[in-house]
Coordinates of C-alpha atoms in Angstrom, one line a residue:
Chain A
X1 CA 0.0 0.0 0.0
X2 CA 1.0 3.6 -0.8
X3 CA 0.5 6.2 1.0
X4 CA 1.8 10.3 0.4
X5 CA 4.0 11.6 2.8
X6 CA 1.2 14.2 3.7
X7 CA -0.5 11.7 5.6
X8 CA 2.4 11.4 8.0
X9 CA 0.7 13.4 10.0
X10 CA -2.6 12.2 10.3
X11 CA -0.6 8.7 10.7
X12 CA 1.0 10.8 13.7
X13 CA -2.0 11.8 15.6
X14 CA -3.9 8.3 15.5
X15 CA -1.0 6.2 16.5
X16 CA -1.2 8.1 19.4
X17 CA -4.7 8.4 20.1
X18 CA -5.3 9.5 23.7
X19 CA -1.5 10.0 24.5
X20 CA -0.1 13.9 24.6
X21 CA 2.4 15.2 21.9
X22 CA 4.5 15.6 24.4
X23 CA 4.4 11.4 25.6
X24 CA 4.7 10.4 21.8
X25 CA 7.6 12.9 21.1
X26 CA 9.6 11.6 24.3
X27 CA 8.7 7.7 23.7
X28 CA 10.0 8.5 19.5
X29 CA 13.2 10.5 20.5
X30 CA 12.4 13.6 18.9
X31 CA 11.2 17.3 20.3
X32 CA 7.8 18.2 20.9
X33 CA 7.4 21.0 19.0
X34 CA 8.8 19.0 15.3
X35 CA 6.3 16.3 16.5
X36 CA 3.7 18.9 16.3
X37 CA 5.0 20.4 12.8
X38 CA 4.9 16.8 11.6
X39 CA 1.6 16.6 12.8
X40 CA 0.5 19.2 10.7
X41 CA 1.6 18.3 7.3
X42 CA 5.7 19.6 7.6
X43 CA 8.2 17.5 6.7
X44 CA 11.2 16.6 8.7
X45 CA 14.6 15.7 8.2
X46 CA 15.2 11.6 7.0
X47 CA 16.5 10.9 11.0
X48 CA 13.2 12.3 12.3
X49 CA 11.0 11.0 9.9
X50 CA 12.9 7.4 10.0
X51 CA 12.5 8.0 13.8
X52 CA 8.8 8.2 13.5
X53 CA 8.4 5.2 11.2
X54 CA 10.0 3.4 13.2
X55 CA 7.7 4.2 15.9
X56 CA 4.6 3.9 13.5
X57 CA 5.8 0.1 13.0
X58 CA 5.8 1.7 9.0
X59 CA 7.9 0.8 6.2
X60 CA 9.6 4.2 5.0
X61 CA 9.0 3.1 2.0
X62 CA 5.3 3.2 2.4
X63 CA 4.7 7.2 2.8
X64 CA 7.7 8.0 0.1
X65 CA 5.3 5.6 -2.2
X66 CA 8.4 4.7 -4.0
X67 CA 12.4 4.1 -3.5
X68 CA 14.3 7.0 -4.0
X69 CA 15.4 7.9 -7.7
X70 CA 17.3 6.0 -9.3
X71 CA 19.3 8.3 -10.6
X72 CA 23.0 6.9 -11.6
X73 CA 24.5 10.3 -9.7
X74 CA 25.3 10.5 -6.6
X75 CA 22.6 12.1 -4.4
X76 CA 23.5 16.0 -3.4
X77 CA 25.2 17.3 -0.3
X78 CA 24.4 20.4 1.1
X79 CA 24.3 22.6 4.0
X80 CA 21.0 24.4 4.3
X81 CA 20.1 27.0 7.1
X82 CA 16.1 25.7 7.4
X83 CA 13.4 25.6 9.4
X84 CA 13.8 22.4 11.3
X85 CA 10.2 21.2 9.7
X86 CA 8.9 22.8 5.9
X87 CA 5.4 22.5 4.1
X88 CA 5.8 19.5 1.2
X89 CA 5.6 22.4 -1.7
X90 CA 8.5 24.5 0.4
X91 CA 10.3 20.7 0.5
X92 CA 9.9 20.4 -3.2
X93 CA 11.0 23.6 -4.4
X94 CA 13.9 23.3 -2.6
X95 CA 14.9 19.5 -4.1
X96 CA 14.3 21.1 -7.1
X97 CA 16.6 24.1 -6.8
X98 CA 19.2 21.8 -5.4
X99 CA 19.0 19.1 -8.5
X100 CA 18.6 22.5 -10.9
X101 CA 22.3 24.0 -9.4
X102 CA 24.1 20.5 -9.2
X103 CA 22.7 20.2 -12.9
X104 CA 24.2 23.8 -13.5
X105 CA 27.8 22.5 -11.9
X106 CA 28.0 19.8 -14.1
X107 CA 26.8 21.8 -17.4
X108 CA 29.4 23.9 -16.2
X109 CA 32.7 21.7 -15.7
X110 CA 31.8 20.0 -18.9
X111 CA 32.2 23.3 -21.1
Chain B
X1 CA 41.5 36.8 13.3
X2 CA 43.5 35.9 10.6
X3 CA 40.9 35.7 8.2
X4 CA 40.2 39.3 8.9
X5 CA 44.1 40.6 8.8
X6 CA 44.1 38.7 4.8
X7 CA 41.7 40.4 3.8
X8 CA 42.9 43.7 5.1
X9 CA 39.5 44.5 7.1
X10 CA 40.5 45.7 10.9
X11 CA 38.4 44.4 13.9
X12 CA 36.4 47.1 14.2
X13 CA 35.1 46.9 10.8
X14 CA 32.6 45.4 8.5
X15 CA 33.7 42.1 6.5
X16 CA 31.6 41.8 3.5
X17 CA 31.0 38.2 3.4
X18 CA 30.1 37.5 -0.3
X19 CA 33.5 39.1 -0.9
X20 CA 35.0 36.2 1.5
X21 CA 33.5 33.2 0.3
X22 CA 34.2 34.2 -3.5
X23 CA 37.9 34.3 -2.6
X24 CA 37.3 30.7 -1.2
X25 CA 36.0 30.3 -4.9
X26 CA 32.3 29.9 -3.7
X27 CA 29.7 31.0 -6.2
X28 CA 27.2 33.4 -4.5
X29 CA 23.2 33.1 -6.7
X30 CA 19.9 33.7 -5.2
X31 CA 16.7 31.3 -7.1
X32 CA 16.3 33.7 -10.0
X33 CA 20.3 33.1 -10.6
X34 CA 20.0 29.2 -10.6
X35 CA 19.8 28.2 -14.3
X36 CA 16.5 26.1 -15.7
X37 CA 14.5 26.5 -11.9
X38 CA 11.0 26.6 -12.7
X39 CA 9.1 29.8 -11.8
X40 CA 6.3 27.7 -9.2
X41 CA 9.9 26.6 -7.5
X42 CA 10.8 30.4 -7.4
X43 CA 7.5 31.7 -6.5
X44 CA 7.0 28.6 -3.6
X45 CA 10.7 30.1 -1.8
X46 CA 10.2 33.7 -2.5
X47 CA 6.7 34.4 -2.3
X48 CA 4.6 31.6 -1.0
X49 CA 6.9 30.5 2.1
X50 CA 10.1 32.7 2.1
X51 CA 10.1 32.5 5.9
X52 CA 11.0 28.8 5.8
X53 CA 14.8 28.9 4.6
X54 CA 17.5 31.0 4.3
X55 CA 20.2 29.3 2.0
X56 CA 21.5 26.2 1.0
X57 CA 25.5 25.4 0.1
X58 CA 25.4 22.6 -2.6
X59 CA 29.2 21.5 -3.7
X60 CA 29.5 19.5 -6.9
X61 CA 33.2 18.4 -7.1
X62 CA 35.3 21.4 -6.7
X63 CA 32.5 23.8 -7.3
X64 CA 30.6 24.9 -4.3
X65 CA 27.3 26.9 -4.7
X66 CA 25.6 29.3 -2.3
X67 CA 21.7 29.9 -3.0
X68 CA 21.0 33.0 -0.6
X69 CA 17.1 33.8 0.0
X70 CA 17.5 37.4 -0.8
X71 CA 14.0 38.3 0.1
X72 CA 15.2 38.5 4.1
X73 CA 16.9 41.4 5.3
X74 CA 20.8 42.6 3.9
X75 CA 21.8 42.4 7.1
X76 CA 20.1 38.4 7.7
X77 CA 21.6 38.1 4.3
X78 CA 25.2 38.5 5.7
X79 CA 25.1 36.5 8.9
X80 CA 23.5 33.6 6.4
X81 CA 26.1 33.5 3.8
X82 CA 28.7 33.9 6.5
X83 CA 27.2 30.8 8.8
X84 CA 27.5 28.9 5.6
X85 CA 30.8 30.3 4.9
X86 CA 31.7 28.5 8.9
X87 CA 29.9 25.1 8.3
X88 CA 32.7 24.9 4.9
X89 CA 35.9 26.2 7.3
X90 CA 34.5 24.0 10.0
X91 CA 34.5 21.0 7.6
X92 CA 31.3 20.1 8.6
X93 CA 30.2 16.9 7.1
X94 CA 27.1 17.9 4.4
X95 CA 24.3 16.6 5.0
X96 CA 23.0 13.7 2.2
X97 CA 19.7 14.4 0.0
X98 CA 17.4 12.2 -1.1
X99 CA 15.0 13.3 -3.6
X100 CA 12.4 10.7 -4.6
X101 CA 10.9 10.9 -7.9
X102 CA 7.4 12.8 -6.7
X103 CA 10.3 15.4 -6.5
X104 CA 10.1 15.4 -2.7
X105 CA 13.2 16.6 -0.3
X106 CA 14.2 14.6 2.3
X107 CA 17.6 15.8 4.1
X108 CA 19.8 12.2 5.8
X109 CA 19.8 14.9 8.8
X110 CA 20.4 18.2 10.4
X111 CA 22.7 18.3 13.4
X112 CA 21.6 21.3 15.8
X113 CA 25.6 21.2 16.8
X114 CA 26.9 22.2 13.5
X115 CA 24.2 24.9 13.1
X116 CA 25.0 26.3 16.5
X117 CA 28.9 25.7 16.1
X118 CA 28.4 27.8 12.5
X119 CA 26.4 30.6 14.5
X120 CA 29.2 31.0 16.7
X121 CA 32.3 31.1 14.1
X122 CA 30.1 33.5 11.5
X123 CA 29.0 35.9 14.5
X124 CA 32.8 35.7 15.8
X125 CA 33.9 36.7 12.1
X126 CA 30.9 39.3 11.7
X127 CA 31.7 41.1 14.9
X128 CA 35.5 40.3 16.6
X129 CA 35.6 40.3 20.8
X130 CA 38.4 43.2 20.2
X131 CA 36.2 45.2 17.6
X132 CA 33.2 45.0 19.7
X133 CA 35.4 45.7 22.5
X134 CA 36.7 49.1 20.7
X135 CA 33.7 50.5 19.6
X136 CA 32.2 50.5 22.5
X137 CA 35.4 52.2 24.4
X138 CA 34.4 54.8 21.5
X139 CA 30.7 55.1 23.0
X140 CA 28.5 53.4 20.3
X141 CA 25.9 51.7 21.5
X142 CA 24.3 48.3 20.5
X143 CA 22.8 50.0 17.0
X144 CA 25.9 52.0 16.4
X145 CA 27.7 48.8 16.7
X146 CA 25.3 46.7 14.9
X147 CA 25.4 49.9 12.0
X148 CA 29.4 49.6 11.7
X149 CA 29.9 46.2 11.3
X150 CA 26.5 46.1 8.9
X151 CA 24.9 43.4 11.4
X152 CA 21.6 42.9 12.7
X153 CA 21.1 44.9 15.9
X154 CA 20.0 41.3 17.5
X155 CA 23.3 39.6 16.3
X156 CA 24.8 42.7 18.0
X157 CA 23.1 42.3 21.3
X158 CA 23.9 38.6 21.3
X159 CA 27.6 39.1 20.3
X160 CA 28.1 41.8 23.2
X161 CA 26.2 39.4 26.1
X162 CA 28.2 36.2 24.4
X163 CA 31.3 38.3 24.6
X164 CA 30.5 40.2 28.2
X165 CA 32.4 43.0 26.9
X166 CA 29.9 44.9 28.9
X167 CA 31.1 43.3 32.0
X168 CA 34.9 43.7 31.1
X169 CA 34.2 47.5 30.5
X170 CA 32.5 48.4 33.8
X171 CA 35.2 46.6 35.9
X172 CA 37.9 48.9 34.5
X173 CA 36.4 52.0 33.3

């Protein structure tokens, strides 16, 4: 089953029903306040949102709906000054400026 | 310190940091710059949700890119490009991303050390314990200061409590 990673959230809040953000948050390992922005609808970094998989008892996998591109490059690294938690558009504009300048890099070196 | 005396700037005054990082060979673009970024992409940081990021440093080989959100503050602007400027002189380990093919960011992580460790350094570089020290012997206050070195009047504040020059100045004037 697939799901999107906007229902991470909603995921979130059932799992623990009657428990406070601030129980779930302690038993997961992670602050209270990204709990809450994960909650509603923000996405976290890959250790968070492992972290709360985990937790869940869910396969990654299942809210990514997919493996992660197969591209034959090797994924980016950056440094990025952030909120600790963005909106899923705010998440995807950024992949996408990051892929556009490592794109623009290599266009470049291979003048 | 040295940083500073290299590039001829004294301690009591203002380092540009664009200037820095491009004589580390660092490339300095905001969104519009980055070639082949689709306008929703542009809109979504600039517009819809500017608030959410500040910059990102992407290095491809020897290249190293910094994307500066220039819709925050000059001031903002400097302390960003410097703190990225401090996570490269630091060494700090990138962090990994994984982009799946809905187009969807995921960073591997994004350790509160480094961040704060990068706050210190770029704040230390943006306004020196002796500079700060100096000015105030001249009778700026926290604005004046703040105005000199081209710095958010927060960063300022924070550099002078961090520092306690305020402290050091009362006990000997």
């Amino acid at each position: 089953m697939s799901l999107q990673i906007q229902e991470l959230g909603a995921r979130v809040v059932k799992h623990r029903g009657v428990n406070g953000v601030r129980a779930a948050a302690a038993e997961i390992g992670v602050s209270p306040a990204t709990l809450s922005r994960v909650e509603n609808g923000h996405v976290p970094d890959l250790a968070t949102f492992a972290k709360i998989c985990e937790w869940l008892g869910e396969d990654p996998a299942v809210f990514l709906g997919l493996e992660a591109s197969g591209a034959v490059r090797p994924p980016p690294t950056v440094h990025m000054r952030k909120k600790n938690t963005t909106s899923v558009d705010t998440a995807t504009a950024l992949g996408a400026m990051i892929v556009a300048v490592q794109n623009a890099i290599i266009a470049r070196e291979e003048l | 310190m040295e940083t500073r005396g290299r590039l001829g700037i004294p301690s009591d005054g203002a380092i540009d940091p664009i200037t820095l990082v491009e004589s580390k060979g660092c490339l300095v673009w905001t969104p519009q710059d980055v070639p082949e970024l689709d306008i929703c992409h542009i809109r979504q940081l600039t517009i819809s949700d500017p608030d959410s990021w500040d910059a990102v440093t992407i290095k491809e080989g020897n290249c190293t890119v910094i994307v500066i959100n220039n819709t925050r503050p000059a001031a903002r602007q400097s302390n960003t490009i410097m703190h990225e400027w401090a996570h490269l002189e630091l060494k700090h380990k990138p962090s990994r991303v994984d982009q799946f093919e809905n187009g969807l960011l995921l960073l591997s992580d994004y350790p509160k050390e480094f961040e704060d460790e990068a706050d210190w350094l770029s704040g230390a570089m943006l306004a020196p314990r002796e500079g700060l020290l100096s000015l105030r012997r001249r009778g700026m206050d926290d604005a004046q200061i703040a105005e000199t070195f081209r710095i958010s009047s927060q960063l300022a504040t924070w550099r002078i409590r961090m520092t306690g020059i305020d402290r050091q100045f009362s006990r000997r004037y």
